[in-house]
Tab-separated table of C-alpha atoms and ligand atoms in Angstrom:
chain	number	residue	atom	x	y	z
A	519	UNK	CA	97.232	132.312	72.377
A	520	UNK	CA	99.353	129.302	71.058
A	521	UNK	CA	99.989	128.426	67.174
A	522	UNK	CA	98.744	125.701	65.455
A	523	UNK	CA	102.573	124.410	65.906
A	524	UNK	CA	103.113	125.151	69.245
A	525	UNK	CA	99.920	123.306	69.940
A	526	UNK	CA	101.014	120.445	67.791
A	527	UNK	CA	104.300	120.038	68.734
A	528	UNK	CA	105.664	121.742	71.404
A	529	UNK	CA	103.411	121.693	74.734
A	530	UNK	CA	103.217	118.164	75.398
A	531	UNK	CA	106.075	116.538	77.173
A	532	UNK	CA	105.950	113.008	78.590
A	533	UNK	CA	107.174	113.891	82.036
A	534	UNK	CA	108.230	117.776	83.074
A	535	UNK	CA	110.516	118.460	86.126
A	536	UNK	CA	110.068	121.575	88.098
A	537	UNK	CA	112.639	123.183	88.927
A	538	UNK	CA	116.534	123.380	86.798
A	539	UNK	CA	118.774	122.997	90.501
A	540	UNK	CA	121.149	119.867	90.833
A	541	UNK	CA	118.291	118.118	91.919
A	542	UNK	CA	116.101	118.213	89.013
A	543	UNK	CA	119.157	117.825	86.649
A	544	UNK	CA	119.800	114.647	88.624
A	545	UNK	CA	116.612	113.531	88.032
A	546	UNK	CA	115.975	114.814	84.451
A	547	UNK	CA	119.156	112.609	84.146
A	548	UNK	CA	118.034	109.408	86.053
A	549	UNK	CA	114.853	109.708	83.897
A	550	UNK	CA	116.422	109.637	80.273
A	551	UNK	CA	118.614	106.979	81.418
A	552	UNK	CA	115.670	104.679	82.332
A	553	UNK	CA	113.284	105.998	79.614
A	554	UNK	CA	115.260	107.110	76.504
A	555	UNK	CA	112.572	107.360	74.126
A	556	UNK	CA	110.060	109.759	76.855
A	557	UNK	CA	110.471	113.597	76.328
A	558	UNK	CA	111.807	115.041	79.537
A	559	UNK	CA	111.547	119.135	80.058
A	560	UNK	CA	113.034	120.880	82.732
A	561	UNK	CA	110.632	124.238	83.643
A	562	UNK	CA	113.852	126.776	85.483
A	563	UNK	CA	112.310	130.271	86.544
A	564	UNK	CA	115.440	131.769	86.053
A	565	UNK	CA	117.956	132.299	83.124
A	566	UNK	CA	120.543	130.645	85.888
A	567	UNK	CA	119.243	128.256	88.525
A	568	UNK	CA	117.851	130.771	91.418
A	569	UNK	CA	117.729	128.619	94.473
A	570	UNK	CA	120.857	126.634	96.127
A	571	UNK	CA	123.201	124.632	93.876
A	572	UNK	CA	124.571	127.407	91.974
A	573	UNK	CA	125.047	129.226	95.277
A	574	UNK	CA	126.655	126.527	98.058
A	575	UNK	CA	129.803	125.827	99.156
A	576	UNK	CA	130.320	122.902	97.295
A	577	UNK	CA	131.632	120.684	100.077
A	578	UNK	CA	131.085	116.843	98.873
A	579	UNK	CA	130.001	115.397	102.493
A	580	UNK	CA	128.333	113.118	104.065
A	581	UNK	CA	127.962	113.974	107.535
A	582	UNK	CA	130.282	115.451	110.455
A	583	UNK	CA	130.473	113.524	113.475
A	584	UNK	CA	128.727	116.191	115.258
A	585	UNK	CA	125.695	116.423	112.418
A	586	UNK	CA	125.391	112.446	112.895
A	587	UNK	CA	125.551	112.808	116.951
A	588	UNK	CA	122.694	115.141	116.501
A	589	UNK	CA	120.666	112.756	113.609
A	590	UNK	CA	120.721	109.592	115.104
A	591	UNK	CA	119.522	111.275	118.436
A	592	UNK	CA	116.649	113.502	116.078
A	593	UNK	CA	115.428	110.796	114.339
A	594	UNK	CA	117.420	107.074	115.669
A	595	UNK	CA	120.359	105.342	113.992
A	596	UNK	CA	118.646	103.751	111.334
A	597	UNK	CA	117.152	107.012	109.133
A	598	UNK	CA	121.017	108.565	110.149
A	599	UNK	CA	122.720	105.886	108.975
A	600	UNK	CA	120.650	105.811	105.788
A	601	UNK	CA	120.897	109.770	104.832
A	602	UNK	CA	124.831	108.895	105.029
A	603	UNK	CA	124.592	105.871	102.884
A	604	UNK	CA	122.099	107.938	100.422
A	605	UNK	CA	124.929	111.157	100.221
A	606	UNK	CA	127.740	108.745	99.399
A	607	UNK	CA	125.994	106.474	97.291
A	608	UNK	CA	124.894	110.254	95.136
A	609	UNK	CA	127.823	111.691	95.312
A	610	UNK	CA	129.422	108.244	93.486
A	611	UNK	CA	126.805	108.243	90.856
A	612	UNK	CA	127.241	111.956	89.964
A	613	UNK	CA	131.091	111.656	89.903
A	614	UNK	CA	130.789	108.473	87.560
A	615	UNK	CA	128.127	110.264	84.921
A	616	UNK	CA	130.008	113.527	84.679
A	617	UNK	CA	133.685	112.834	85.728
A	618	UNK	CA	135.810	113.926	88.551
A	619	UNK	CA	137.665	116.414	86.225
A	620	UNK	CA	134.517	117.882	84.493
A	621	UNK	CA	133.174	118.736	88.176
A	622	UNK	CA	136.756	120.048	89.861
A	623	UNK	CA	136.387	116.973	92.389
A	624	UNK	CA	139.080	116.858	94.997
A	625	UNK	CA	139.949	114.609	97.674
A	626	UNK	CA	140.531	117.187	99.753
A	627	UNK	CA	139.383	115.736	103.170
A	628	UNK	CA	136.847	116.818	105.644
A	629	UNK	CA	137.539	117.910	109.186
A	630	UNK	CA	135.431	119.016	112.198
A	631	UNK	CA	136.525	120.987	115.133
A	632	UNK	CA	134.902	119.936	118.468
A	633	UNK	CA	135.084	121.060	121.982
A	634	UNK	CA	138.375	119.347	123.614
A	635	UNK	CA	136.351	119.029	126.955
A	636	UNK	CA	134.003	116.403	125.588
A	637	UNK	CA	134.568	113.059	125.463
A	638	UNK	CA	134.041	111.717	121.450
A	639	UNK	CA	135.924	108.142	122.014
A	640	UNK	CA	132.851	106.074	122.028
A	641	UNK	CA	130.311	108.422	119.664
A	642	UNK	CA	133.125	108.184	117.118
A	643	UNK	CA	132.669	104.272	117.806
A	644	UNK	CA	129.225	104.378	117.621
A	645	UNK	CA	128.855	106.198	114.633
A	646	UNK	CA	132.030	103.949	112.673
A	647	UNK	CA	130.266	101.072	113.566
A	648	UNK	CA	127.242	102.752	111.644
A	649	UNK	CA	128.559	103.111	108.516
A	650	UNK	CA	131.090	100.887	108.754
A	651	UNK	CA	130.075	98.386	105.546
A	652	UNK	CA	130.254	101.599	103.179
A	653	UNK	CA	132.555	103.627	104.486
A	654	UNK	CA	134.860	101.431	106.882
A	655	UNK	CA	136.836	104.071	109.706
A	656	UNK	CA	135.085	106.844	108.842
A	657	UNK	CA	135.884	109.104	111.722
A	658	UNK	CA	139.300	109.636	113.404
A	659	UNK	CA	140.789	112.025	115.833
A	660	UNK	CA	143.115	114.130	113.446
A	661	UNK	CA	144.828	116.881	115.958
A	662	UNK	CA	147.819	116.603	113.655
A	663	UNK	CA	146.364	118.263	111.168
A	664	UNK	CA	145.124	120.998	113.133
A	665	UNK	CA	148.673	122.820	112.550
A	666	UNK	CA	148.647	122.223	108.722
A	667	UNK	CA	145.131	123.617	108.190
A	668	UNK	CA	146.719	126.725	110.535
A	669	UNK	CA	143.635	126.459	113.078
A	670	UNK	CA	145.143	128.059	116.679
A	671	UNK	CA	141.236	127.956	118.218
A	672	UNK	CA	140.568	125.537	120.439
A	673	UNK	CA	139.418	122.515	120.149
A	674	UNK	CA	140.238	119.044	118.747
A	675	UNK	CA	140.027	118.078	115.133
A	676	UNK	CA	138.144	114.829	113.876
A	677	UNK	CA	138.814	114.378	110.197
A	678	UNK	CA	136.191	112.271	107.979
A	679	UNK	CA	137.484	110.027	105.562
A	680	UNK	CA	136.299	110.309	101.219
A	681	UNK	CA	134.489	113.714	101.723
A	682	UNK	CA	136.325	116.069	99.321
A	683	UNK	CA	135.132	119.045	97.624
A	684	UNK	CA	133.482	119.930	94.681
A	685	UNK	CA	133.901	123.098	91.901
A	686	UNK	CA	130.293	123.981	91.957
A	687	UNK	CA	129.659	126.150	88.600
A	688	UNK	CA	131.852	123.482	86.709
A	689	UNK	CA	129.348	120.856	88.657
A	690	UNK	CA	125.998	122.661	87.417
A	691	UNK	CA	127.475	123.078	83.839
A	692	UNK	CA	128.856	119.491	83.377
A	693	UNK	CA	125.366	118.439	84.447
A	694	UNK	CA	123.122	120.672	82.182
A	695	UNK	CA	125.525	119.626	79.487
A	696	UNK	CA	125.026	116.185	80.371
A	697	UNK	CA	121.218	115.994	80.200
A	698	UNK	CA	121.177	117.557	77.053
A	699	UNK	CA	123.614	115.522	75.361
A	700	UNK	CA	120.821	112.699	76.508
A	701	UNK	CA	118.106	114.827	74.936
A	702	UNK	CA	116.528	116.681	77.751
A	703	UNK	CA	115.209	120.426	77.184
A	704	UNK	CA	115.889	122.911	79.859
A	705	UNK	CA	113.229	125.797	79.462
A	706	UNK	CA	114.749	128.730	81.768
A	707	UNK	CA	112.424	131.708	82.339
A	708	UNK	CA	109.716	129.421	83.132
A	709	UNK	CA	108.023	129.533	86.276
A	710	UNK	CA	105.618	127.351	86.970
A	711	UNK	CA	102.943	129.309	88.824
A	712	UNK	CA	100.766	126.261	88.854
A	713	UNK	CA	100.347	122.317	88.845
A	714	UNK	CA	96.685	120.832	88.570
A	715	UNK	CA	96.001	117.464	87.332
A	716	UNK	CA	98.528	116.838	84.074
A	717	UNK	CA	98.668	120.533	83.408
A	718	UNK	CA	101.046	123.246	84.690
A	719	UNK	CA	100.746	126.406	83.987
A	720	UNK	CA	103.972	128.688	83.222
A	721	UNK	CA	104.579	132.486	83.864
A	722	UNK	CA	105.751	133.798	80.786
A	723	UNK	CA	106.764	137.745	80.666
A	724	UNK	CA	105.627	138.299	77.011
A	725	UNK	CA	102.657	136.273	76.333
A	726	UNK	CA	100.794	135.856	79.878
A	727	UNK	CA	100.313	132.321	81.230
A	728	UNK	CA	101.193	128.908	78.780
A	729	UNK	CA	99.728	125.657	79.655
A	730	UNK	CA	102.276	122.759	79.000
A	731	UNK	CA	100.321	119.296	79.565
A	732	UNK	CA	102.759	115.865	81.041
A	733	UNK	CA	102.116	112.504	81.759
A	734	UNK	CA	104.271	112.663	85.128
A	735	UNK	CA	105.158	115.864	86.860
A	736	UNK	CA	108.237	115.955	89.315
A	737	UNK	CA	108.477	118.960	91.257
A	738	UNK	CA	112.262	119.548	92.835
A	739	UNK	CA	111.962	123.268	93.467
A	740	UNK	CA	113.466	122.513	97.447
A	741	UNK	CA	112.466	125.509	99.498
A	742	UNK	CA	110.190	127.119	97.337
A	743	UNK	CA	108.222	123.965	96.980
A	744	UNK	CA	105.067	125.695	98.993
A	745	UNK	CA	104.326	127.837	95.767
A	746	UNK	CA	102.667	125.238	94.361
A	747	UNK	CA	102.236	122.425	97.226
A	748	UNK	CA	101.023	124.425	100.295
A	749	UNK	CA	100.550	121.690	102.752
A	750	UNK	CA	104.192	120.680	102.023
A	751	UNK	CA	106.400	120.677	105.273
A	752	UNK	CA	109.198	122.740	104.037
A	753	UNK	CA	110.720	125.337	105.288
A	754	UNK	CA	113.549	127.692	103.690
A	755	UNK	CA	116.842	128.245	105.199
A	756	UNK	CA	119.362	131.035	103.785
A	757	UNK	CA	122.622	130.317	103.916
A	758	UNK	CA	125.093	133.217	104.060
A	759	UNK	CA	128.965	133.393	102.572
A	760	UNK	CA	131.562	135.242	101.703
A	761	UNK	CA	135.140	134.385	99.680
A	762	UNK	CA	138.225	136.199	100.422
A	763	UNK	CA	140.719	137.553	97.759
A	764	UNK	CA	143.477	134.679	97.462
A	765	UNK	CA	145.424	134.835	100.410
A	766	UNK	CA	149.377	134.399	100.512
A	767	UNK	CA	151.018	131.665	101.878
A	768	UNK	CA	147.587	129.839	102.951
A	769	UNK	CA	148.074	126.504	104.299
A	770	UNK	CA	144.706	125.613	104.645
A	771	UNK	CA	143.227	122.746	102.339
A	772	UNK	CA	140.048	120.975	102.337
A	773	UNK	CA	136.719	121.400	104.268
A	774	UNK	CA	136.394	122.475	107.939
A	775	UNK	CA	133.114	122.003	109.714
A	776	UNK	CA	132.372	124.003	112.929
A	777	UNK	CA	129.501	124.348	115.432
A	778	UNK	CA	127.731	121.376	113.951
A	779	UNK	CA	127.742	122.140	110.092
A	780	UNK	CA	126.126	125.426	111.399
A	781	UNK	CA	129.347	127.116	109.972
A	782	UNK	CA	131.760	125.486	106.712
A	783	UNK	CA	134.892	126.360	105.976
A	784	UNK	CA	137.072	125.806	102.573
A	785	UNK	CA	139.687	127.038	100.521
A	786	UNK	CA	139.122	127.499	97.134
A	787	UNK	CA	142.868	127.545	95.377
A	788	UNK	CA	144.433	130.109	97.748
A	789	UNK	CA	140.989	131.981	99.047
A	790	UNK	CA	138.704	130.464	101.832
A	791	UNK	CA	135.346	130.502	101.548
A	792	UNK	CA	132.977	130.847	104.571
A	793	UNK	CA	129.556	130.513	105.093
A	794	UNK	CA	126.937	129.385	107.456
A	795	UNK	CA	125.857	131.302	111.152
A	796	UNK	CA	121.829	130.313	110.154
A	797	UNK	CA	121.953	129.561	113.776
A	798	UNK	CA	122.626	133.193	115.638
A	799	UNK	CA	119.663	134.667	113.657
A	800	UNK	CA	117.254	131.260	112.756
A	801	UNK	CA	113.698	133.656	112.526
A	802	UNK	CA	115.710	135.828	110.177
A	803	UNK	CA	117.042	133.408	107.995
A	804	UNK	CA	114.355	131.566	107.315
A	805	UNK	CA	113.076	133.307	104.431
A	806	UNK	CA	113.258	133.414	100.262
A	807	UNK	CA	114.870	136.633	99.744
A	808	UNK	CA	118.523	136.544	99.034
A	809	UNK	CA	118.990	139.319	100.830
A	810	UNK	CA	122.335	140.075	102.467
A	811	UNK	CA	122.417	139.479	106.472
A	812	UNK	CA	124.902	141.974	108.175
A	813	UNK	CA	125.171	140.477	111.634
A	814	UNK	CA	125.638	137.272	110.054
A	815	UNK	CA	128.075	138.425	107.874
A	816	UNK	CA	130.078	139.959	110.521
A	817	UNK	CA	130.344	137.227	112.480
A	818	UNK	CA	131.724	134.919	110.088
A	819	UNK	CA	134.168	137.317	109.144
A	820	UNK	CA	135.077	137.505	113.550
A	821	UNK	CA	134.863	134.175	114.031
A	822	UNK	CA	137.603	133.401	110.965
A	823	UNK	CA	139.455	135.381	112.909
A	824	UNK	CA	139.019	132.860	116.061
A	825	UNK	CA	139.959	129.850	114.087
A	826	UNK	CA	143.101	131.229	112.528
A	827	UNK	CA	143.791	133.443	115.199
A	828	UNK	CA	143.981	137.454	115.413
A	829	UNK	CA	146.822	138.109	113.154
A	830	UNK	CA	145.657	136.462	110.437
A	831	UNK	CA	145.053	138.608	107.479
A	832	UNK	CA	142.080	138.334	104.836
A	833	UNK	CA	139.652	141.049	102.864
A	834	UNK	CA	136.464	139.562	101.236
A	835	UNK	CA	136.337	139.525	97.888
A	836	UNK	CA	132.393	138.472	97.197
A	837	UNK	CA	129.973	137.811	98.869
A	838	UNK	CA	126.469	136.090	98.473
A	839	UNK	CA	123.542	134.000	99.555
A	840	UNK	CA	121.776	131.029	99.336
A	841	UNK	CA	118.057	129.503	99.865
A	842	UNK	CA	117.990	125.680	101.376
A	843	UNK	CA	115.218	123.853	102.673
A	844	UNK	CA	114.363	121.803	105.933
A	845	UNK	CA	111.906	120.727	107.753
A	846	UNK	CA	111.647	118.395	111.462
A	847	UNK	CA	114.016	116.498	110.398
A	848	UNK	CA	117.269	115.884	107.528
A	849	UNK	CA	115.371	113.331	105.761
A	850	UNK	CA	114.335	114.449	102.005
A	851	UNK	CA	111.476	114.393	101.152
A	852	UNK	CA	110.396	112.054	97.858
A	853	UNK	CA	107.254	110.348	97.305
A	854	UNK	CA	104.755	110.274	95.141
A	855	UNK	CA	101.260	112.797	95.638
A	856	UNK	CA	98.973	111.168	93.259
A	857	UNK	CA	99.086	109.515	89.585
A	858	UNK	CA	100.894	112.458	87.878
A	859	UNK	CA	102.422	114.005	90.565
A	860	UNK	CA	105.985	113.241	92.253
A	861	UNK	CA	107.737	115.607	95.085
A	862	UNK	CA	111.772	115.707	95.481
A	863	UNK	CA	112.520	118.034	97.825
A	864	UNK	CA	114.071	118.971	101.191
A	865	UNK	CA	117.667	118.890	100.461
A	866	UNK	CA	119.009	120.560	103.380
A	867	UNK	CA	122.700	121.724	103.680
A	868	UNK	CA	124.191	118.490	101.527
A	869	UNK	CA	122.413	118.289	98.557
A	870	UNK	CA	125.554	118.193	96.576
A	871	UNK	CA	125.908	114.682	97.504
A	872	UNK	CA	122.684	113.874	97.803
A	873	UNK	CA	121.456	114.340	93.984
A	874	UNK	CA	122.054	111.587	92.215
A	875	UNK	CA	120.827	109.176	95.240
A	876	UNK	CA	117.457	111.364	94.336
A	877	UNK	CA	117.731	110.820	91.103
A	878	UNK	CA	117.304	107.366	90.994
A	879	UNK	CA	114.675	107.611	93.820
A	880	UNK	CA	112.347	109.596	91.116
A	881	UNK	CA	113.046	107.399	88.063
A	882	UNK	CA	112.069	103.927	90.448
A	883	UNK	CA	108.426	105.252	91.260
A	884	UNK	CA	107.705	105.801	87.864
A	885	UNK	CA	107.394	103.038	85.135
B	1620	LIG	C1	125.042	128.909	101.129
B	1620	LIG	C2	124.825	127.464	100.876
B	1620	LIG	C3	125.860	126.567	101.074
B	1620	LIG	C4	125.652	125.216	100.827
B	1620	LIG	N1	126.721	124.381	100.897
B	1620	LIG	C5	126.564	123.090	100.570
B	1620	LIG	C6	127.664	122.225	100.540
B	1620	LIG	O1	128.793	122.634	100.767
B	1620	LIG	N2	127.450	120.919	100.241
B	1620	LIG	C7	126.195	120.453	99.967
B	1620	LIG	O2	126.047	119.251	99.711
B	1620	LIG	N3	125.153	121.257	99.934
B	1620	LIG	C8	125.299	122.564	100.225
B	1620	LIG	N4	124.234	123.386	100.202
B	1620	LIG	C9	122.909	122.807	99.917
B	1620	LIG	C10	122.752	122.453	98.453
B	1620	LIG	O3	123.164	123.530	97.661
B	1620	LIG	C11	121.287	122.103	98.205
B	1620	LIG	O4	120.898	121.050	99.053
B	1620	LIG	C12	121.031	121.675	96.761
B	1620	LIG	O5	121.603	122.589	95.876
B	1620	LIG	C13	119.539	121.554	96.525
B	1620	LIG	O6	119.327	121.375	95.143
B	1620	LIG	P1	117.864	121.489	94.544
B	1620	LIG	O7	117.994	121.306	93.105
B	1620	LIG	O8	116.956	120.619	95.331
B	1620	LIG	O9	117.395	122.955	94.923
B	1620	LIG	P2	117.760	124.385	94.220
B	1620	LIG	O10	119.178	124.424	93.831
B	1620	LIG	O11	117.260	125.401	95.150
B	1620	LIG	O12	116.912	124.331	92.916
B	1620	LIG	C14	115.544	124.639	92.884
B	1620	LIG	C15	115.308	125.393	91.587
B	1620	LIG	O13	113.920	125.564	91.409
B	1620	LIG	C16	113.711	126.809	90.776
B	1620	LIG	N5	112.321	127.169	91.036
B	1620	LIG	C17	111.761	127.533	92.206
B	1620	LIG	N6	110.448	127.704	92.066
B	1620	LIG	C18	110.156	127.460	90.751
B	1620	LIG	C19	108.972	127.482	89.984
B	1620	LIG	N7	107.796	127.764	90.546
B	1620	LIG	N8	109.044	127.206	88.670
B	1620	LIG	C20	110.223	126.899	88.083
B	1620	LIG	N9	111.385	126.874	88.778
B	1620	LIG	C21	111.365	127.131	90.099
B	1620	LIG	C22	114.736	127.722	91.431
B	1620	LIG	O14	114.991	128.850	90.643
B	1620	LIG	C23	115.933	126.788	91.585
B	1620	LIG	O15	116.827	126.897	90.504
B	1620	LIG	C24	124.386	124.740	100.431
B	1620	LIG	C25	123.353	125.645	100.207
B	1620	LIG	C26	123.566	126.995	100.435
B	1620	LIG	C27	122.445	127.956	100.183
């Protein structure tokens, strides 16, 4: 049962965003930039966001050459060439609202390791050529580096030019700070349980169910996105990792992509942090329990051991998991489902990048 004054004052928004990730800060953001004077409310299940972008690896990419190999021949040059353009042209408008301090940004270069017995000349061509008018030589063979990052596995190195890394808890908080400097309220322990017409209806642990009434509803809960929109064609995608304690005299620095994206490697100061190996255990991983995976676990811990060689010492300090979402292909998914209803989800591994792009995707179908 509501009050007179929550009735009065306090359960009508103009537009409410589902969903308190990266992704619906970005477009909580995006939103109160276009439309000031319009109430936005973010509705976050959890006291901290429980889905991805508190939980990532918080590599600012764009694409491997591997990941773009195996996009333009998924779904043709054009929609690969795009998702690139859309990650760099996000990751630009997130570092300009918040500022490269405020979200631990560093140019700290992204590499890929490839198989030595294939031939890359003319992909790395291909895919330049591509992306050429945004990013001009993107991709270059990098083997020199391979000795400074300390990688003895083999394999040759391809490094990819502007991708650098982000702090990702300094990220999240510069951004909730940010929309709420601009006026946006972030309800956390809110789930929204259900969406019908301009009402949603919010699980509340003391009082039962609330219904909060909006004049536009985004939802950018990613992989949990079939909750309330069955038919949507999402599916989730945990993402295992582990960081080591700091490690002495590392002389790694910057982000190392394997197996295509399947595994991502960084250092954090003097620690590395691993994750990835979805791909050994796909039926498993595709859940939305944060479980722990053992296997997986012990075979990124192994298969540090191949990149840097036997000797190399390391003991894991923490370790955690993540939920993503995909579906046939990379492309996110944004549109609009009827009058009141807009979808912003599908994020994939590189959402980091990718927010702000989606952002600005929400606030242009709404007017
Ligand atoms: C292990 C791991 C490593 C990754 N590494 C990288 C990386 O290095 N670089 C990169 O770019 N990307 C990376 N990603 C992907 C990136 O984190 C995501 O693409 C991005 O965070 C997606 O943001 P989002 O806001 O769409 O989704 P989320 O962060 O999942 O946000 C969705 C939010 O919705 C909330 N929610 C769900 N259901 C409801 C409901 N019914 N009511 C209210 N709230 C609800 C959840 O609690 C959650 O906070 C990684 C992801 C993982 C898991």
């Amino acid at each position: 049962m509501l009050s007179f004054w929550e009735k009065s004052s306090l359960v009508e928004v103009d537009i409410a965003i589902v969903g308190g990730g990266l992704v619906g800060l970005s477009v909580a953001a995006s939103l109160k930039e276009k439309f000031p004077s319009k109430s936005v409310t973010i509705f976050e299940r959890s006291c901290l966001p429980y889905g991805a972008s508190t939980r990532n690896a918080g590599f600012a990419c764009f694409g491997s050459l591997t990941e773009m190999l195996s996009d333009i021949h998924q779904m043709g040059e054009e929609n690969a060439r795009e998702l690139v353009f859309q990650r760099w042209m996000g990751l630009q408008i997130t570092r300009k609202r918040l500022s490269d301090q405020a979200i631990g940004f560093l140019p700290a270069g992204g590499f890929e390791l490839v198989d030595s017995n294939q031939n890359y000349n003319e992909a790395v061509e291909k895919v330049n050529f591509l992306v050429d008018d945004f990013i001009p030589d993107y991709i270059s063979l990098s083997n020199a580096h391979k000795s400074t990052l300390g990688i003895v596995a083999t394999g040759d190195v391809y490094s990819m030019k502007d991708e650098g890394q982000v702090h990702t808890g300094e990220l999240m908080k510069a951004m909730e700070k940010y929309v709420l400097q601009l006026g946006v309220m972030i309800r956390t322990g809110s789930e929204v349980i259900g969406v019908e017409g301009n009402s949603l209806t919010i699980k509340d642990q003391y009082r039962g169910n609330i219904d909060f009434s909006a004049d536009k509803i985004v939802i950018c809960n990613n992989a949990f996105a079939a909750s309330l929109i069955p038919d949507v064609e999402v599916q989730p995608g945990r993402g295992q990792v582990f960081i080591t304690h700091p490690i002495p005299n590392l002389t790694f620095r910057g982000n190392l992509h394997v197996d295509e994206g399947f595994y991502y490697l960084r250092n954090v100061g003097d620690r590395l942090l691993f994750g990835g190996g979805r791909n050994i255990d796909f039926q498993a991983e595709e859940t939305t329990e944060f479980a722990l995976n053992e296997m997986i676990q012990k075979t990124l811990e192994s298969k540090l051991n191949v990149l840097f060689g036997e000797a190399f010492k390391f003991e894991v300090d923490q370790r955690w998991t993540g939920i993503m979402a995909f579906g046939d292909d990379k492309r996110p998914i944004v549109k609009r489902l009827d009058d009141t209803i807009i979808i912003a989800v599908k994020m994939g591994g590189m959402g980091i990048a990718l927010a702000g792009y989606i952002g600005e995707e929400v606030a242009e179908l709404i007017n």
